[in-house]
Amino acid sequence: MTRLKINYVLMGIAALLLALALWPAVPWHRGEGDQLEQIKSRGELRVSTLNSPLTFMDSPEGNLGFDYELAKRFADYLGVQLVVTQHTTIESMFDDLDHEKADMLASGLVYNNERLKNYRAGPEYYSVTQQLVYRQGAARPKSFADIKGSLMVSAGSAHIATLEDASKKYPDLTWSTTDKLSPRDLLQQVENGKLDYTLGDSVTIALMQRVYPRLAVAFDATDDEPVTWYYRKKPDDDSLSAAMLDFFSQISEDGTLEKLEEKYLGHVGDFDYVDTRTFLNAIDSTLPDLQPLFEKYAQNIDWRLLAAIAYQESHWDPQAKSPTGVRGVMMLTRATAGGLNVDDRTDAEQSIRGGAQYLSHLMDKMPESIPQDERIWFALAAYNMGYGHMLDARKLTAQQKGNPDSWADVKQRLPMLNQKRFFSRTTYGYARGTQAYNYVENIRRYQLSLVGYLMEKEKKQAQKAALQAQLGQGYPVVDAQEALGK
């Protein structure tokens, strides 16, 4: 992620210079009925996207997604309302642009030269690598020459150009396209064993592996490629381009882009197949008995986050005990339990109530300058290594010209608390900062898996219920994707 931060700075400088150069000439400065003027006159920024946890997703907490939050901020920058249209395929999104039903596409799309013949691309906001994916347990191909089976990609995707380039070196390479399934759908097909191979982007794959752990990466099919928005190409109209450049320059300079990158991508990390499979199995076998308690005592955080914390602490084992004497689902010390009126640390309800109460106290104790949506990560670091050591990490961050109120900045300094040349100058001395860093990152990954896995279970149940209603009570329920020919 360090390289991305450097890119943000360079992108911001370049965008600002280009925006200044374009300013006197672009129509949006004059308001002459160009793309930007039409958006402002309409009072709406119309955005088309694919539904996924990374780009756009409906949730009980409201709309979420990296692209959604960026697009919402862009709409606010323009002073208009954001209107989002969800699609299931890439081609249908571009149809919206062709028929002027959308002003732009915001859906984690890779920069592609072929697309530039008909559309324009906005600034880069992160980068990905295209990767070949297969199912865990099958033979791993080392190159396109080793492909033995069905390879499918979505129509309209940048993956087609990648395969066309690969076929010049590997003339026997064959593949098919589908206009019915999105890249995400095809990744699910591979995980389910219904398709041998597909191409996906590295970020989406890494996120989906938290829910579909049998997805395995064979090899990188491309180098790093920028991810960008797309919008209509209109002769002599740079209005929307100039506005985007200025917007991305601002959010690069003020740290907003880095904060969003940390929120959605900063905790992706390395993938552990065995650990993820074990966790997903525990969701089915152990969580149902504890879920009512997490929902009851979660207080000011999502219950699924509280459940992820508990799993990191004890793997949801009420009898768990560490060599240092902490015990229970939330692994409370005897002293902490006493202060929280927890008489029996091995009682699941008492432990969860006490752990949630203590975590809430830590969040309330955080400096008010820390943004509300990041206070939980600081509190978790304090939960793991102590409040004083968390303050030391903030102090180190400030000393090194970072932002002590930004979790993205502070977490980078946590491992320094292990090193004498740093902790010798702190107030509270040595701390297991690397452990605290891994602790928070693991919790965020467990939360990602838990949220995604529960959503998939709910979706499958809804599909089965819909099929049952269509087929009638006398017919057996089959897998929804099989019934739909997927």
XYZ file of C-alpha atoms in Angstrom:
486
model
C 0.000 0.000 0.000
C 3.036 2.338 0.322
C 3.293 2.573 -3.448
C -0.366 3.627 -3.613
C 0.276 6.467 -1.184
C 3.132 7.728 -3.355
C 0.800 7.472 -6.354
C -1.799 9.581 -4.537
C 0.721 12.401 -4.018
C 1.971 12.285 -7.621
C -1.573 12.007 -8.929
C -2.656 14.975 -6.854
C 0.164 17.169 -8.146
C -0.421 16.131 -11.758
C -4.178 16.542 -11.456
C -3.860 20.003 -9.942
C -1.475 21.206 -12.674
C -3.696 19.791 -15.406
C -6.840 21.259 -13.857
C -5.196 24.685 -13.675
C -4.083 24.384 -17.284
C -7.570 23.402 -18.427
C -9.429 25.936 -16.284
C -9.507 28.905 -18.691
C -10.496 26.728 -21.653
C -12.970 24.178 -20.367
C -16.706 24.802 -20.844
C -17.670 23.876 -17.285
C -16.104 27.118 -16.133
C -18.447 28.996 -18.464
C -21.589 26.874 -18.095
C -22.504 26.374 -21.753
C -24.710 23.280 -21.606
C -21.872 20.759 -21.475
C -21.820 17.495 -19.480
C -21.187 19.178 -16.174
C -23.783 21.860 -16.750
C -26.361 19.190 -17.591
C -25.586 17.384 -14.315
C -25.930 20.589 -12.319
C -29.098 21.645 -14.100
C -30.609 18.221 -13.450
C -29.454 18.301 -9.829
C -28.365 14.664 -10.045
C -25.178 12.753 -10.717
C -26.315 9.467 -12.279
C -23.896 6.636 -11.612
C -24.107 3.041 -12.794
C -22.274 0.292 -10.911
C -22.105 -3.424 -10.140
C -23.383 -4.654 -6.807
C -20.490 -5.938 -4.689
C -19.083 -5.291 -1.191
C -16.156 -3.383 -2.702
C -18.037 -1.086 -5.083
C -21.642 -0.699 -3.923
C -23.754 -2.643 -1.457
C -27.030 -2.144 0.385
C -26.645 -2.929 4.083
C -28.560 -2.428 7.338
C -26.185 0.470 8.034
C -26.971 2.129 4.688
C -25.170 2.148 1.362
C -21.509 1.127 1.477
C -18.644 0.596 -0.969
C -15.426 2.252 -2.060
C -16.880 3.492 -5.362
C -20.145 4.505 -3.712
C -18.406 6.661 -1.114
C -16.154 8.248 -3.734
C -19.116 8.951 -6.021
C -21.140 10.376 -3.105
C -18.302 12.752 -2.285
C -18.024 13.751 -5.934
C -21.757 14.477 -6.061
C -21.413 16.587 -2.905
C -18.469 18.399 -4.506
C -20.691 19.210 -7.504
C -23.575 20.211 -5.235
C -26.002 17.610 -6.595
C -27.716 14.411 -5.432
C -26.228 10.997 -6.165
C -28.477 8.525 -8.012
C -27.098 4.988 -8.282
C -28.287 2.295 -10.687
C -27.175 -1.270 -9.997
C -26.341 -3.706 -12.783
C -25.462 -7.384 -13.005
C -23.103 -7.185 -16.007
C -20.408 -4.869 -17.333
C -22.039 -4.556 -20.752
C -25.308 -3.307 -19.280
C -23.413 -0.597 -17.402
C -21.762 0.658 -20.593
C -25.182 0.548 -22.293
C -26.263 3.158 -19.752
C -23.453 5.438 -20.942
C -24.256 4.801 -24.606
C -27.916 5.713 -24.099
C -27.130 8.628 -21.750
C -28.849 6.978 -18.804
C -25.697 7.441 -16.715
C -23.182 10.239 -16.393
C -20.395 7.893 -15.358
C -19.531 4.346 -14.307
C -17.984 3.781 -10.862
C -17.386 0.087 -10.358
C -13.707 -0.742 -9.903
C -13.129 -0.882 -13.677
C -9.605 -1.386 -14.986
C -8.115 1.234 -17.327
C -8.325 -0.287 -20.800
C -7.062 1.180 -24.081
C -9.835 -0.491 -26.066
C -12.462 1.342 -24.007
C -10.817 4.690 -24.712
C -11.976 4.485 -28.325
C -15.504 5.276 -27.159
C -15.189 6.563 -23.588
C -13.023 8.695 -21.353
C -11.339 7.567 -18.157
C -11.043 9.474 -14.894
C -8.036 9.592 -12.548
C -6.616 6.409 -11.018
C -7.740 5.784 -7.430
C -6.078 2.411 -6.782
C -4.429 -0.338 -8.829
C -4.953 -4.053 -9.352
C -3.406 -7.014 -11.128
C -5.457 -9.327 -13.317
C -5.072 -12.897 -12.088
C -6.042 -16.331 -13.328
C -8.191 -18.132 -10.761
C -8.817 -21.850 -10.285
C -10.377 -24.010 -7.559
C -8.355 -25.099 -4.539
C -7.429 -28.769 -4.917
C -7.205 -28.776 -8.718
C -3.880 -28.714 -10.541
C -2.404 -25.227 -10.515
C -1.560 -23.880 -13.984
C 1.725 -21.965 -14.072
C 0.908 -20.168 -17.316
C -1.789 -20.017 -19.977
C -0.050 -22.979 -21.638
C -1.196 -25.199 -18.748
C -4.901 -24.386 -19.119
C -6.877 -27.614 -19.398
C -10.576 -26.965 -19.048
C -13.182 -24.226 -19.405
C -12.062 -20.608 -19.204
C -14.777 -17.937 -19.239
C -14.794 -14.155 -18.753
C -17.521 -11.514 -18.790
C -18.411 -9.784 -22.037
C -17.261 -6.174 -22.012
C -14.565 -6.803 -19.403
C -10.902 -5.793 -19.694
C -10.080 -9.495 -19.309
C -10.861 -10.060 -22.991
C -7.998 -7.818 -24.123
C -5.690 -9.655 -21.709
C -6.628 -13.009 -23.219
C -6.268 -11.692 -26.763
C -2.742 -10.552 -25.939
C -1.974 -13.905 -24.287
C -3.210 -15.811 -27.352
C -0.428 -14.243 -29.434
C 2.070 -16.145 -27.291
C -0.180 -19.143 -26.636
C -2.085 -19.755 -29.924
C -3.873 -22.813 -28.491
C -5.493 -20.726 -25.746
C -9.288 -20.747 -25.986
C -11.974 -19.092 -23.882
C -15.618 -18.086 -23.952
C -17.507 -14.981 -22.871
C -20.851 -14.514 -21.158
C -23.191 -11.546 -21.184
C -25.241 -12.990 -18.322
C -22.659 -13.249 -15.528
C -20.466 -10.598 -13.945
C -16.776 -11.194 -13.082
C -17.878 -11.749 -9.483
C -20.457 -14.349 -10.593
C -17.758 -16.190 -12.536
C -15.482 -16.262 -9.497
C -18.335 -17.918 -7.607
C -18.706 -20.426 -10.443
C -15.040 -21.392 -10.071
C -15.358 -21.736 -6.296
C -18.435 -23.928 -6.729
C -16.627 -26.193 -9.193
C -18.914 -25.258 -12.111
C -16.151 -23.513 -14.059
C -12.464 -24.381 -14.282
C -10.937 -20.926 -14.705
C -11.686 -17.233 -14.949
C -9.816 -13.956 -14.666
C -10.404 -11.505 -11.847
C -8.745 -8.470 -10.346
C -6.442 -8.991 -7.373
C -8.427 -6.867 -4.917
C -11.805 -8.466 -5.651
C -10.266 -11.933 -5.471
C -8.585 -11.201 -2.133
C -11.860 -9.940 -0.681
C -13.919 -12.824 -2.061
C -11.495 -15.407 -0.675
C -12.703 -14.399 2.798
C -16.085 -15.860 1.905
C -15.103 -18.304 -0.846
C -11.806 -19.755 0.414
C -11.558 -22.376 -2.337
C -10.771 -19.610 -4.810
C -7.057 -19.929 -5.568
C -4.756 -17.689 -7.598
C -2.743 -19.491 -10.269
C -0.650 -16.578 -11.554
C -0.693 -12.873 -12.392
C -1.893 -12.316 -15.945
C -0.901 -8.616 -16.036
C 1.239 -6.094 -14.222
C -0.404 -3.488 -11.978
C -3.165 -1.620 -13.783
C -5.019 1.540 -12.700
C -8.675 1.430 -11.655
C -10.741 4.346 -12.882
C -14.186 5.766 -13.599
C -15.542 5.959 -17.157
C -17.768 8.556 -18.779
C -18.922 9.609 -22.242
C -16.486 11.037 -24.762
C -17.765 14.314 -26.196
C -15.796 16.478 -28.661
C -14.546 19.765 -27.219
C -16.085 19.048 -23.807
C -13.596 18.688 -20.955
C -16.007 19.898 -18.291
C -16.498 16.613 -16.438
C -12.824 15.715 -16.825
C -11.682 18.996 -15.269
C -14.146 18.602 -12.394
C -12.909 15.059 -11.697
C -9.284 16.183 -11.778
C -9.948 18.949 -9.284
C -12.005 16.642 -7.043
C -9.369 13.886 -6.956
C -6.669 16.482 -6.376
C -8.556 17.741 -3.318
C -9.255 14.336 -1.779
C -5.663 13.256 -2.421
C -4.300 16.312 -0.651
C -6.670 16.252 2.333
C -6.245 12.512 2.996
C -9.805 11.459 2.111
C -8.686 9.084 -0.641
C -6.107 7.437 1.609
C -8.704 7.068 4.363
C -11.149 5.312 2.023
C -8.394 3.080 0.696
C -7.573 2.074 4.279
C -11.245 1.466 5.069
C -11.901 -0.867 2.145
C -8.482 -2.214 1.146
C -6.083 -1.631 4.013
C -6.830 -4.877 5.856
C -6.955 -7.298 2.929
C -3.544 -8.775 3.805
C -2.343 -12.310 3.175
C -4.865 -15.113 2.760
C -4.819 -18.155 5.034
C -6.962 -20.930 3.537
C -7.039 -23.161 6.622
C -7.839 -20.347 9.051
C -10.599 -18.990 6.812
C -12.185 -22.419 6.341
C -12.052 -23.025 10.092
C -13.717 -19.681 10.767
C -16.506 -20.232 8.223
C -17.190 -23.662 9.714
C -17.396 -22.063 13.165
C -19.986 -19.588 11.846
C -22.235 -22.539 11.032
C -21.480 -24.691 14.074
C -20.725 -22.355 17.003
C -21.990 -18.856 16.242
C -25.756 -19.639 16.325
C -25.633 -20.225 20.101
C -23.676 -17.017 20.755
C -25.227 -14.697 18.175
C -28.142 -13.567 20.416
C -25.607 -12.512 23.058
C -23.503 -10.543 20.571
C -26.642 -8.831 19.276
C -27.797 -8.067 22.822
C -24.562 -6.524 24.113
C -22.935 -4.987 21.019
C -24.025 -1.477 22.099
C -22.425 1.133 19.795
C -20.759 -1.249 17.327
C -22.058 -3.794 14.811
C -22.703 -7.135 16.546
C -20.759 -8.859 13.800
C -17.691 -6.834 14.708
C -18.108 -7.831 18.362
C -18.361 -11.454 17.229
C -15.167 -11.053 15.164
C -13.364 -9.637 18.218
C -14.511 -12.583 20.309
C -13.342 -15.064 17.693
C -9.922 -13.441 17.579
C -9.781 -13.631 21.360
C -11.019 -17.173 22.018
C -12.361 -18.783 18.823
C -15.748 -18.486 20.579
C -14.702 -20.910 23.316
C -16.205 -19.956 26.739
C -13.596 -22.157 28.462
C -10.599 -20.608 26.662
C -7.618 -19.772 28.863
C -4.247 -18.258 28.028
C -0.887 -18.869 29.790
C -1.194 -15.359 31.277
C -4.506 -16.187 32.953
C -7.033 -14.337 30.798
C -10.176 -16.388 30.290
C -13.500 -16.732 28.538
C -15.035 -15.751 25.216
C -13.640 -12.215 25.497
C -10.455 -13.308 27.326
C -10.823 -10.917 30.261
C -8.190 -10.522 32.963
C -9.287 -11.151 36.526
C -8.858 -7.458 37.360
C -10.846 -6.252 34.350
C -13.607 -8.757 35.041
C -13.837 -7.595 38.640
C -14.286 -3.987 37.550
C -17.068 -5.011 35.173
C -19.032 -7.131 37.684
C -18.173 -10.327 35.820
C -18.239 -13.044 38.486
C -17.602 -15.984 36.174
C -15.344 -15.321 33.193
C -16.226 -18.695 31.685
C -19.913 -17.779 31.523
C -20.433 -16.736 27.885
C -23.054 -14.087 28.590
C -21.102 -12.439 31.411
C -17.911 -12.445 29.352
C -19.534 -10.948 26.249
C -21.353 -8.326 28.320
C -18.149 -7.395 30.135
C -16.001 -7.306 27.001
C -18.502 -5.145 25.130
C -18.792 -2.798 28.100
C -15.018 -2.450 28.409
C -14.639 -1.823 24.670
C -17.365 0.826 24.777
C -15.540 2.508 27.663
C -12.321 2.571 25.639
C -14.089 4.104 22.634
C -15.555 6.845 24.829
C -12.084 7.458 26.223
C -10.500 8.076 22.820
C -9.406 11.644 22.021
C -12.281 13.566 20.466
C -10.143 14.478 17.456
C -10.267 10.868 16.204
C -13.067 10.451 13.596
C -16.069 8.504 14.853
C -15.747 5.727 12.282
C -12.092 5.082 13.232
C -12.351 5.176 17.017
C -13.056 1.452 17.169
C -9.643 0.545 15.672
C -7.786 2.721 18.193
C -9.904 1.208 20.966
C -9.078 -2.320 19.805
C -5.356 -1.536 19.796
C -5.769 -0.253 23.352
C -7.848 -3.342 24.250
C -4.948 -5.525 23.133
C -1.845 -3.710 24.369
C -3.114 -1.063 26.781
C -4.417 2.484 26.483
C -1.087 4.118 27.348
C 0.759 2.274 24.580
C -1.888 3.372 22.094
C -1.171 6.977 23.135
C 2.540 6.311 22.585
C 1.792 5.124 19.036
C -0.130 8.336 18.368
C 2.782 10.365 19.733
C 5.271 8.550 17.494
C 2.997 9.192 14.516
C 2.915 12.929 15.215
C 6.694 13.034 15.688
C 7.140 11.479 12.258
C 4.806 14.033 10.626
C 1.936 11.569 10.295
C -1.652 12.148 11.357
C -2.188 10.814 14.912
C -5.955 10.779 14.304
C -5.671 8.540 11.222
C -5.688 4.804 11.830
C -3.897 4.292 8.495
C -0.982 6.373 9.824
C -0.969 5.152 13.411
C -1.112 1.424 12.632
C 2.137 1.740 10.694
C 3.854 2.908 13.900
C 2.559 0.130 16.136
C 5.458 -2.265 15.329
C 7.895 0.489 16.353
C 6.819 -0.001 19.956
C 8.744 -3.300 19.805
C 11.985 -1.534 18.920
C 14.209 -0.070 21.618
C 15.271 2.970 19.593
C 11.611 4.010 19.547
C 10.078 2.688 22.780
C 12.974 4.067 24.843
C 11.635 7.537 24.068
C 7.986 6.803 24.823
C 6.078 7.382 28.047
C 4.976 3.784 28.636
C 7.939 1.926 27.124
C 8.002 -1.421 25.365
C 4.774 -2.850 23.955
C 3.873 -5.750 21.683
C 3.010 -3.375 18.881
C 3.326 -5.912 16.071
C 0.914 -8.175 17.920
C -1.544 -5.283 18.331
C -1.260 -4.484 14.621
C -1.989 -8.098 13.643
C -4.754 -8.286 16.237
C -6.731 -5.428 14.695
C -6.093 -6.545 11.112
C -7.221 -10.098 11.901
C -10.434 -8.803 13.473
C -11.195 -6.718 10.407
C -10.652 -9.753 8.167
C -12.888 -11.919 10.359
C -15.560 -9.239 10.250
C -15.283 -9.124 6.452
C -15.694 -12.904 6.246
C -18.587 -12.944 8.703
C -20.550 -10.161 7.014
C -20.019 -11.618 3.536
C -20.755 -15.206 4.554
C -23.992 -14.304 6.343
C -25.112 -12.205 3.383
C -24.484 -15.109 1.005
C -26.432 -17.473 3.257
C -29.368 -15.060 3.349
C -29.251 -14.660 -0.429
C -29.257 -18.426 -1.010
C -32.144 -18.872 1.412
C -34.111 -16.174 -0.399
C -33.382 -17.813 -3.769
C -34.541 -21.204 -2.498
C -37.689 -19.659 -1.046
C -38.422 -17.951 -4.363
C -37.890 -21.195 -6.261
C -40.119 -23.067 -3.834
C -42.858 -20.532 -4.420
C -42.482 -20.871 -8.202
C -42.271 -24.642 -8.292
C -44.980 -25.305 -5.739
C -44.890 -27.156 -2.459
C -44.779 -30.576 -4.108
C -41.441 -30.005 -5.852
C -37.964 -30.309 -4.317
C -35.875 -27.184 -3.927
C -32.684 -27.181 -5.995
C -29.666 -24.919 -6.024
C -30.753 -21.504 -7.299
C -27.861 -21.015 -9.715
C -28.365 -24.485 -11.203
C -32.068 -23.774 -11.717
C -31.202 -20.516 -13.473
C -28.774 -22.267 -15.772
C -25.689 -20.852 -14.101
